[in-house]
mmCIF file of C-alpha atoms in Angstrom:
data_model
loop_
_atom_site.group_PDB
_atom_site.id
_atom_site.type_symbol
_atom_site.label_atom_id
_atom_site.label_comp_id
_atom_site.label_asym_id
_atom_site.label_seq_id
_atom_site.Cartn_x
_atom_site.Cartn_y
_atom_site.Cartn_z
ATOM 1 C CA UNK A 43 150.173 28.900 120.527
ATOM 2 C CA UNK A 44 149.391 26.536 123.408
ATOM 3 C CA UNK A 45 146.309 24.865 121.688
ATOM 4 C CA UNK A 46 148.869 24.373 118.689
ATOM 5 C CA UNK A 47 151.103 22.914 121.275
ATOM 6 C CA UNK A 48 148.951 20.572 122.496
ATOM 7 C CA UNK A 49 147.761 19.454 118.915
ATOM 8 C CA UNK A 50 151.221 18.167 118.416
ATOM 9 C CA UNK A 51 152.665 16.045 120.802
ATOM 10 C CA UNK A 52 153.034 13.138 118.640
ATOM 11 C CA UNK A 53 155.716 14.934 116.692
ATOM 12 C CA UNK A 54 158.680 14.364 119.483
ATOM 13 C CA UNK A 55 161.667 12.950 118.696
ATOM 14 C CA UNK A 56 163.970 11.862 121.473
ATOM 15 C CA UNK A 57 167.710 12.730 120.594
ATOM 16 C CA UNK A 58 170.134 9.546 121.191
ATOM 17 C CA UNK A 59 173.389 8.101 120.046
ATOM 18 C CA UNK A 60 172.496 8.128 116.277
ATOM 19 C CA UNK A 61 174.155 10.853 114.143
ATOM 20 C CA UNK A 62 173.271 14.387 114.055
ATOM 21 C CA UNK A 63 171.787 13.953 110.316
ATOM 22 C CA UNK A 64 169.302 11.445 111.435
ATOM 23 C CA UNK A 65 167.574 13.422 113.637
ATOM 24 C CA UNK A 66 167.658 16.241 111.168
ATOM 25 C CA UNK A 67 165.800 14.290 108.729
ATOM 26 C CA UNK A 68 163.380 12.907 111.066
ATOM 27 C CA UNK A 69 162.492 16.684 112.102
ATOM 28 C CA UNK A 70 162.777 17.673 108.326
ATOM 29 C CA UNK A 71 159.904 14.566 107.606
ATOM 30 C CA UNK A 72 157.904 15.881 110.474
ATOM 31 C CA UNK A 73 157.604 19.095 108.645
ATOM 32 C CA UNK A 74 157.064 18.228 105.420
ATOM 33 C CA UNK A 75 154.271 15.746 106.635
ATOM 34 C CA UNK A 76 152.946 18.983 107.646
ATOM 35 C CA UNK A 77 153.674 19.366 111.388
ATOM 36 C CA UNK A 78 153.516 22.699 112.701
ATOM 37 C CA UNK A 79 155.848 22.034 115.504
ATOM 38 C CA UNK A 80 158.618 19.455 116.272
ATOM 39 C CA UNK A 81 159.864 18.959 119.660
ATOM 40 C CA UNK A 82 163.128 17.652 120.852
ATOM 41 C CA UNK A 83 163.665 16.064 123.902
ATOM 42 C CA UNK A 84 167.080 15.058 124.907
ATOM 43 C CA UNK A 85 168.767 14.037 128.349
ATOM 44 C CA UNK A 86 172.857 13.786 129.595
ATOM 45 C CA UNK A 87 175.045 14.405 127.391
ATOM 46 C CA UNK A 88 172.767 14.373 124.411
ATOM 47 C CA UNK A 89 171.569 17.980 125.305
ATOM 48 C CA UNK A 90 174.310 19.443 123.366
ATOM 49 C CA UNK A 91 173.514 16.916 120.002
ATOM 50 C CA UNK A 92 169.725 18.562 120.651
ATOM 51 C CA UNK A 93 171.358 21.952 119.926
ATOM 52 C CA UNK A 94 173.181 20.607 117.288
ATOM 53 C CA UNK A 95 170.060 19.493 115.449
ATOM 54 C CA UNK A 96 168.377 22.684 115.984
ATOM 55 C CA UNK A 97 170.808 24.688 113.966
ATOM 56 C CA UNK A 98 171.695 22.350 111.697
ATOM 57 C CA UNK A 99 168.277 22.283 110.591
ATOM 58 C CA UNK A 100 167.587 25.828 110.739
ATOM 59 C CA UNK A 101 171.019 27.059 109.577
ATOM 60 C CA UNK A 102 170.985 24.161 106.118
ATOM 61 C CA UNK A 103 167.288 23.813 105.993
ATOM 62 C CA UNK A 104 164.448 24.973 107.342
ATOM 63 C CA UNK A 105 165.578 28.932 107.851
ATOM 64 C CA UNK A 106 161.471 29.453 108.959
ATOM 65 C CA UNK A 107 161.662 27.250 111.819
ATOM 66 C CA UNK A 108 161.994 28.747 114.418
ATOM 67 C CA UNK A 109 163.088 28.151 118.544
ATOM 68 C CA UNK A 110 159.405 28.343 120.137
ATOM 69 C CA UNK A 111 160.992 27.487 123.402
ATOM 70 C CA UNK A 112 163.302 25.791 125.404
ATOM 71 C CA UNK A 113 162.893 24.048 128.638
ATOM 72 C CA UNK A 114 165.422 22.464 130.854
ATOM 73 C CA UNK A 115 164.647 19.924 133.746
ATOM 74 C CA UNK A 116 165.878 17.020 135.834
ATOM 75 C CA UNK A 117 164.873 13.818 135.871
ATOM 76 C CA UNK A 118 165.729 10.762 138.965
ATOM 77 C CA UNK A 119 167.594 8.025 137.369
ATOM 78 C CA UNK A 120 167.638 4.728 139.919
ATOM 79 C CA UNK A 121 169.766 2.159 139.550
ATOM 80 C CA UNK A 122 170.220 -0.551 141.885
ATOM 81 C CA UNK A 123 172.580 1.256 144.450
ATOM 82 C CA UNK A 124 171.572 5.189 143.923
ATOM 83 C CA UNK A 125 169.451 7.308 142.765
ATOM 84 C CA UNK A 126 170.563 9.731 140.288
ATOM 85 C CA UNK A 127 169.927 13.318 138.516
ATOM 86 C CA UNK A 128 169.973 13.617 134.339
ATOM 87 C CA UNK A 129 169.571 17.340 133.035
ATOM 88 C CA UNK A 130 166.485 17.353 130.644
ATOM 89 C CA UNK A 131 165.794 19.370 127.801
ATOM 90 C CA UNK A 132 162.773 20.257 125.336
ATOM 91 C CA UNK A 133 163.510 22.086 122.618
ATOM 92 C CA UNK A 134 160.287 23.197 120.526
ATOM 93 C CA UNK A 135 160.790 24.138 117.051
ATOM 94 C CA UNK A 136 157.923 26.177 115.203
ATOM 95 C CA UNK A 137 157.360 27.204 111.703
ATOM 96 C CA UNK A 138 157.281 31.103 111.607
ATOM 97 C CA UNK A 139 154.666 31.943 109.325
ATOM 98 C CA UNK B 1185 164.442 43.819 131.814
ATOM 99 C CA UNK B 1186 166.680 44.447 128.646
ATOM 100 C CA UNK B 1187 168.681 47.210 130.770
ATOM 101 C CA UNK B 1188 169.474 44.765 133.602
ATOM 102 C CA UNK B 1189 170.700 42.511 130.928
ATOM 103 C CA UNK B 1190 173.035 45.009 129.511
ATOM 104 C CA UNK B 1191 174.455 45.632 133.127
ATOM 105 C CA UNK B 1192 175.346 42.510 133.921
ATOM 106 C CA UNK B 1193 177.476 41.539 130.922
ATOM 107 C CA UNK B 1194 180.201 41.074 132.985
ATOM 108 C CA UNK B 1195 178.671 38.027 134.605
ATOM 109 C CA UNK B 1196 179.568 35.830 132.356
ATOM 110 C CA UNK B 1197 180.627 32.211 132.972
ATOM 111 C CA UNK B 1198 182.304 29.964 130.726
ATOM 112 C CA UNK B 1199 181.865 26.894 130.909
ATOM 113 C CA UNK B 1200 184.662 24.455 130.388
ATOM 114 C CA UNK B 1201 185.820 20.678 130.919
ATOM 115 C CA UNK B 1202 185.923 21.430 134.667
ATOM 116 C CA UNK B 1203 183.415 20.026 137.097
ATOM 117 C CA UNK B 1204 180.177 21.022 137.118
ATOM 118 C CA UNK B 1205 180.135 22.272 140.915
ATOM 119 C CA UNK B 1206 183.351 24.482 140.107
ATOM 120 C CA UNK B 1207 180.694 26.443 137.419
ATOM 121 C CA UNK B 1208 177.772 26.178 139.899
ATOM 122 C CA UNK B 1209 180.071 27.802 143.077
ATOM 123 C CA UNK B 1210 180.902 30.853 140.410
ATOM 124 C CA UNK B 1211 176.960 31.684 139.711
ATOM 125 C CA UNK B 1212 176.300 31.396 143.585
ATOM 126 C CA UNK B 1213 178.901 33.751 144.254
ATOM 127 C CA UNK B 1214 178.162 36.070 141.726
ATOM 128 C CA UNK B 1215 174.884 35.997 142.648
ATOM 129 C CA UNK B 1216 175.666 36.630 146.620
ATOM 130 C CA UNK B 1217 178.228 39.640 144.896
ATOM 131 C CA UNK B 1218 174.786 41.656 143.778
ATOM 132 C CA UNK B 1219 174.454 40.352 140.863
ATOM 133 C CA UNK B 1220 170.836 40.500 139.169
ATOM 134 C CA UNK B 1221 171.716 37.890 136.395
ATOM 135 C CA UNK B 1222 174.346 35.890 135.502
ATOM 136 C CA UNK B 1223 175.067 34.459 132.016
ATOM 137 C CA UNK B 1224 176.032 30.854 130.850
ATOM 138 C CA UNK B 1225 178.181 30.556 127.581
ATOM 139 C CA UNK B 1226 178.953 27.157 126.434
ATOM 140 C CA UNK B 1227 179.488 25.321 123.254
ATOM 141 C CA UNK B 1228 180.111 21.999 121.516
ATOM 142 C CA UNK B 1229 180.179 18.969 124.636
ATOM 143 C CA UNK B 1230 179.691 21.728 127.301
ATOM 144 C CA UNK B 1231 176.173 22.430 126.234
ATOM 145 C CA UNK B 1232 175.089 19.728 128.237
ATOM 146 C CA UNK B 1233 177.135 21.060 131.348
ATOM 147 C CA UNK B 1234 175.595 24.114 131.468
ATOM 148 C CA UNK B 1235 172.318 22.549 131.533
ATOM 149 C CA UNK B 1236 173.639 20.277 134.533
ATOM 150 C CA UNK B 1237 174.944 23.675 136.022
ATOM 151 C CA UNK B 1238 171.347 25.575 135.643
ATOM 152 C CA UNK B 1239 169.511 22.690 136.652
ATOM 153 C CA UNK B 1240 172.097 22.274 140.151
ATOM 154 C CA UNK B 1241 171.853 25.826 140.913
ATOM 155 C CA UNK B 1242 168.113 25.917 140.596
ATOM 156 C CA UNK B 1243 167.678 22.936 142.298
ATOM 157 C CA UNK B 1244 169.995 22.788 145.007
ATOM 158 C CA UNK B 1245 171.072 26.416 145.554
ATOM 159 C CA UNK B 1246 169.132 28.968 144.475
ATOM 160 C CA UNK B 1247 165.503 28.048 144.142
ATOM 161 C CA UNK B 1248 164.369 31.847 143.423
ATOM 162 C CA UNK B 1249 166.572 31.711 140.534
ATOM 163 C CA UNK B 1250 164.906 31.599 136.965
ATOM 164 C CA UNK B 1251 165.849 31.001 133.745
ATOM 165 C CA UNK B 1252 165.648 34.436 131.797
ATOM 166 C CA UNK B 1253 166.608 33.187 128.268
ATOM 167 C CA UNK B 1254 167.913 30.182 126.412
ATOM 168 C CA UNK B 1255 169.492 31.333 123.120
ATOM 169 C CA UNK B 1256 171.522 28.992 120.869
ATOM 170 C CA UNK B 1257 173.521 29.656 118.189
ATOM 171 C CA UNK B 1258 176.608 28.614 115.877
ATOM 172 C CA UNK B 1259 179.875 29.241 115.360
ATOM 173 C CA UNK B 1260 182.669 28.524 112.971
ATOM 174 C CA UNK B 1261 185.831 27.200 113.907
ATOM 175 C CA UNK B 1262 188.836 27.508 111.919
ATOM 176 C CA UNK B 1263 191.525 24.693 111.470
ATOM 177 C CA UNK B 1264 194.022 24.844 109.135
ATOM 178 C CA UNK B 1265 192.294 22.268 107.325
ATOM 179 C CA UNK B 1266 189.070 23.653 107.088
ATOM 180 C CA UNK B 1267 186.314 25.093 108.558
ATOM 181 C CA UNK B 1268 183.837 23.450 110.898
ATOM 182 C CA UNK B 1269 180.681 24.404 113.325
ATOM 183 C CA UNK B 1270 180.166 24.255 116.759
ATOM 184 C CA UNK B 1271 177.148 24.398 118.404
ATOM 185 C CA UNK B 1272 176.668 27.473 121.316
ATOM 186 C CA UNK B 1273 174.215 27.845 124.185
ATOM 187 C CA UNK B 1274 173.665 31.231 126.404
ATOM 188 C CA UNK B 1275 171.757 30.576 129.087
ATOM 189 C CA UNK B 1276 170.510 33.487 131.348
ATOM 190 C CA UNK B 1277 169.947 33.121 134.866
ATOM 191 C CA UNK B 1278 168.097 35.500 136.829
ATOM 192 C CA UNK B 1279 166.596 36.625 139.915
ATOM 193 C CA UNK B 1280 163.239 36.378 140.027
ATOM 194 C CA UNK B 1281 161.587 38.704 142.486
#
């Protein structure tokens, strides 16, 4: 499981302000490119469009992939007057085969 | 570890459009009650919340407290209109000791 992990880290897609369905297709092309695991990172308020992305896909699409793991964190955001805290999270998605 | 789980399931917090400390003074204090684990239920926009909750407590509060379990999941709302998904999160929060 970890050495799979490790093989894999190019496949991460970083969750933004585009739609939901673009980052489901960009996990979907991951897949079928023949990826064994996707991982979604996502920080602020795009933490809940990671979730989204996770079931959409695995609800519409990909019912074998499954959750691997989640991980939250923080990360230190400085600007030019404070330093700041952004909620982190990793969301691994694995093909159960 | 599944028994304690079963215990607790009153310890659940909701979590809402209110602040984020508001939700991260009700897991100190139900952890200060006796509780062994407290339980995080979002959904939709509040997923990222609860992450900002877990990560405060953890941070801040409550270093000995880990995080048990992330499960997410979907549900359908109904409008009148017609029927849509929302995104949940549970996040479990316990004691580690």
């Amino acid at each position: 499981m970890e050495k799979s992990r490790d093989q894999s880290t190019e496949n991460v897609i970083y969750i933004g302000n585009k739609p939901v369905m673009n980052y489901v297709l960009a996990v979907i092309t991951q897949i079928n490119k023949g990826a064994k695991e996707v991982i979604l990172k996502a920080r602020g308020r795009a933490i809940s469009k990671s979730v989204d992305v996770t079931e959409t896909v695995r609800n519409r699409f990909l019912q074998n992939l499954a959750i691997a793991d989640i991980v939250t964190g923080t990360e230190k955001i400085e600007t030019d007057e404070r330093t700041s805290n952004v909620s982190t999270i990793t969301i691994t998605l694995g093909k159960s085969e």
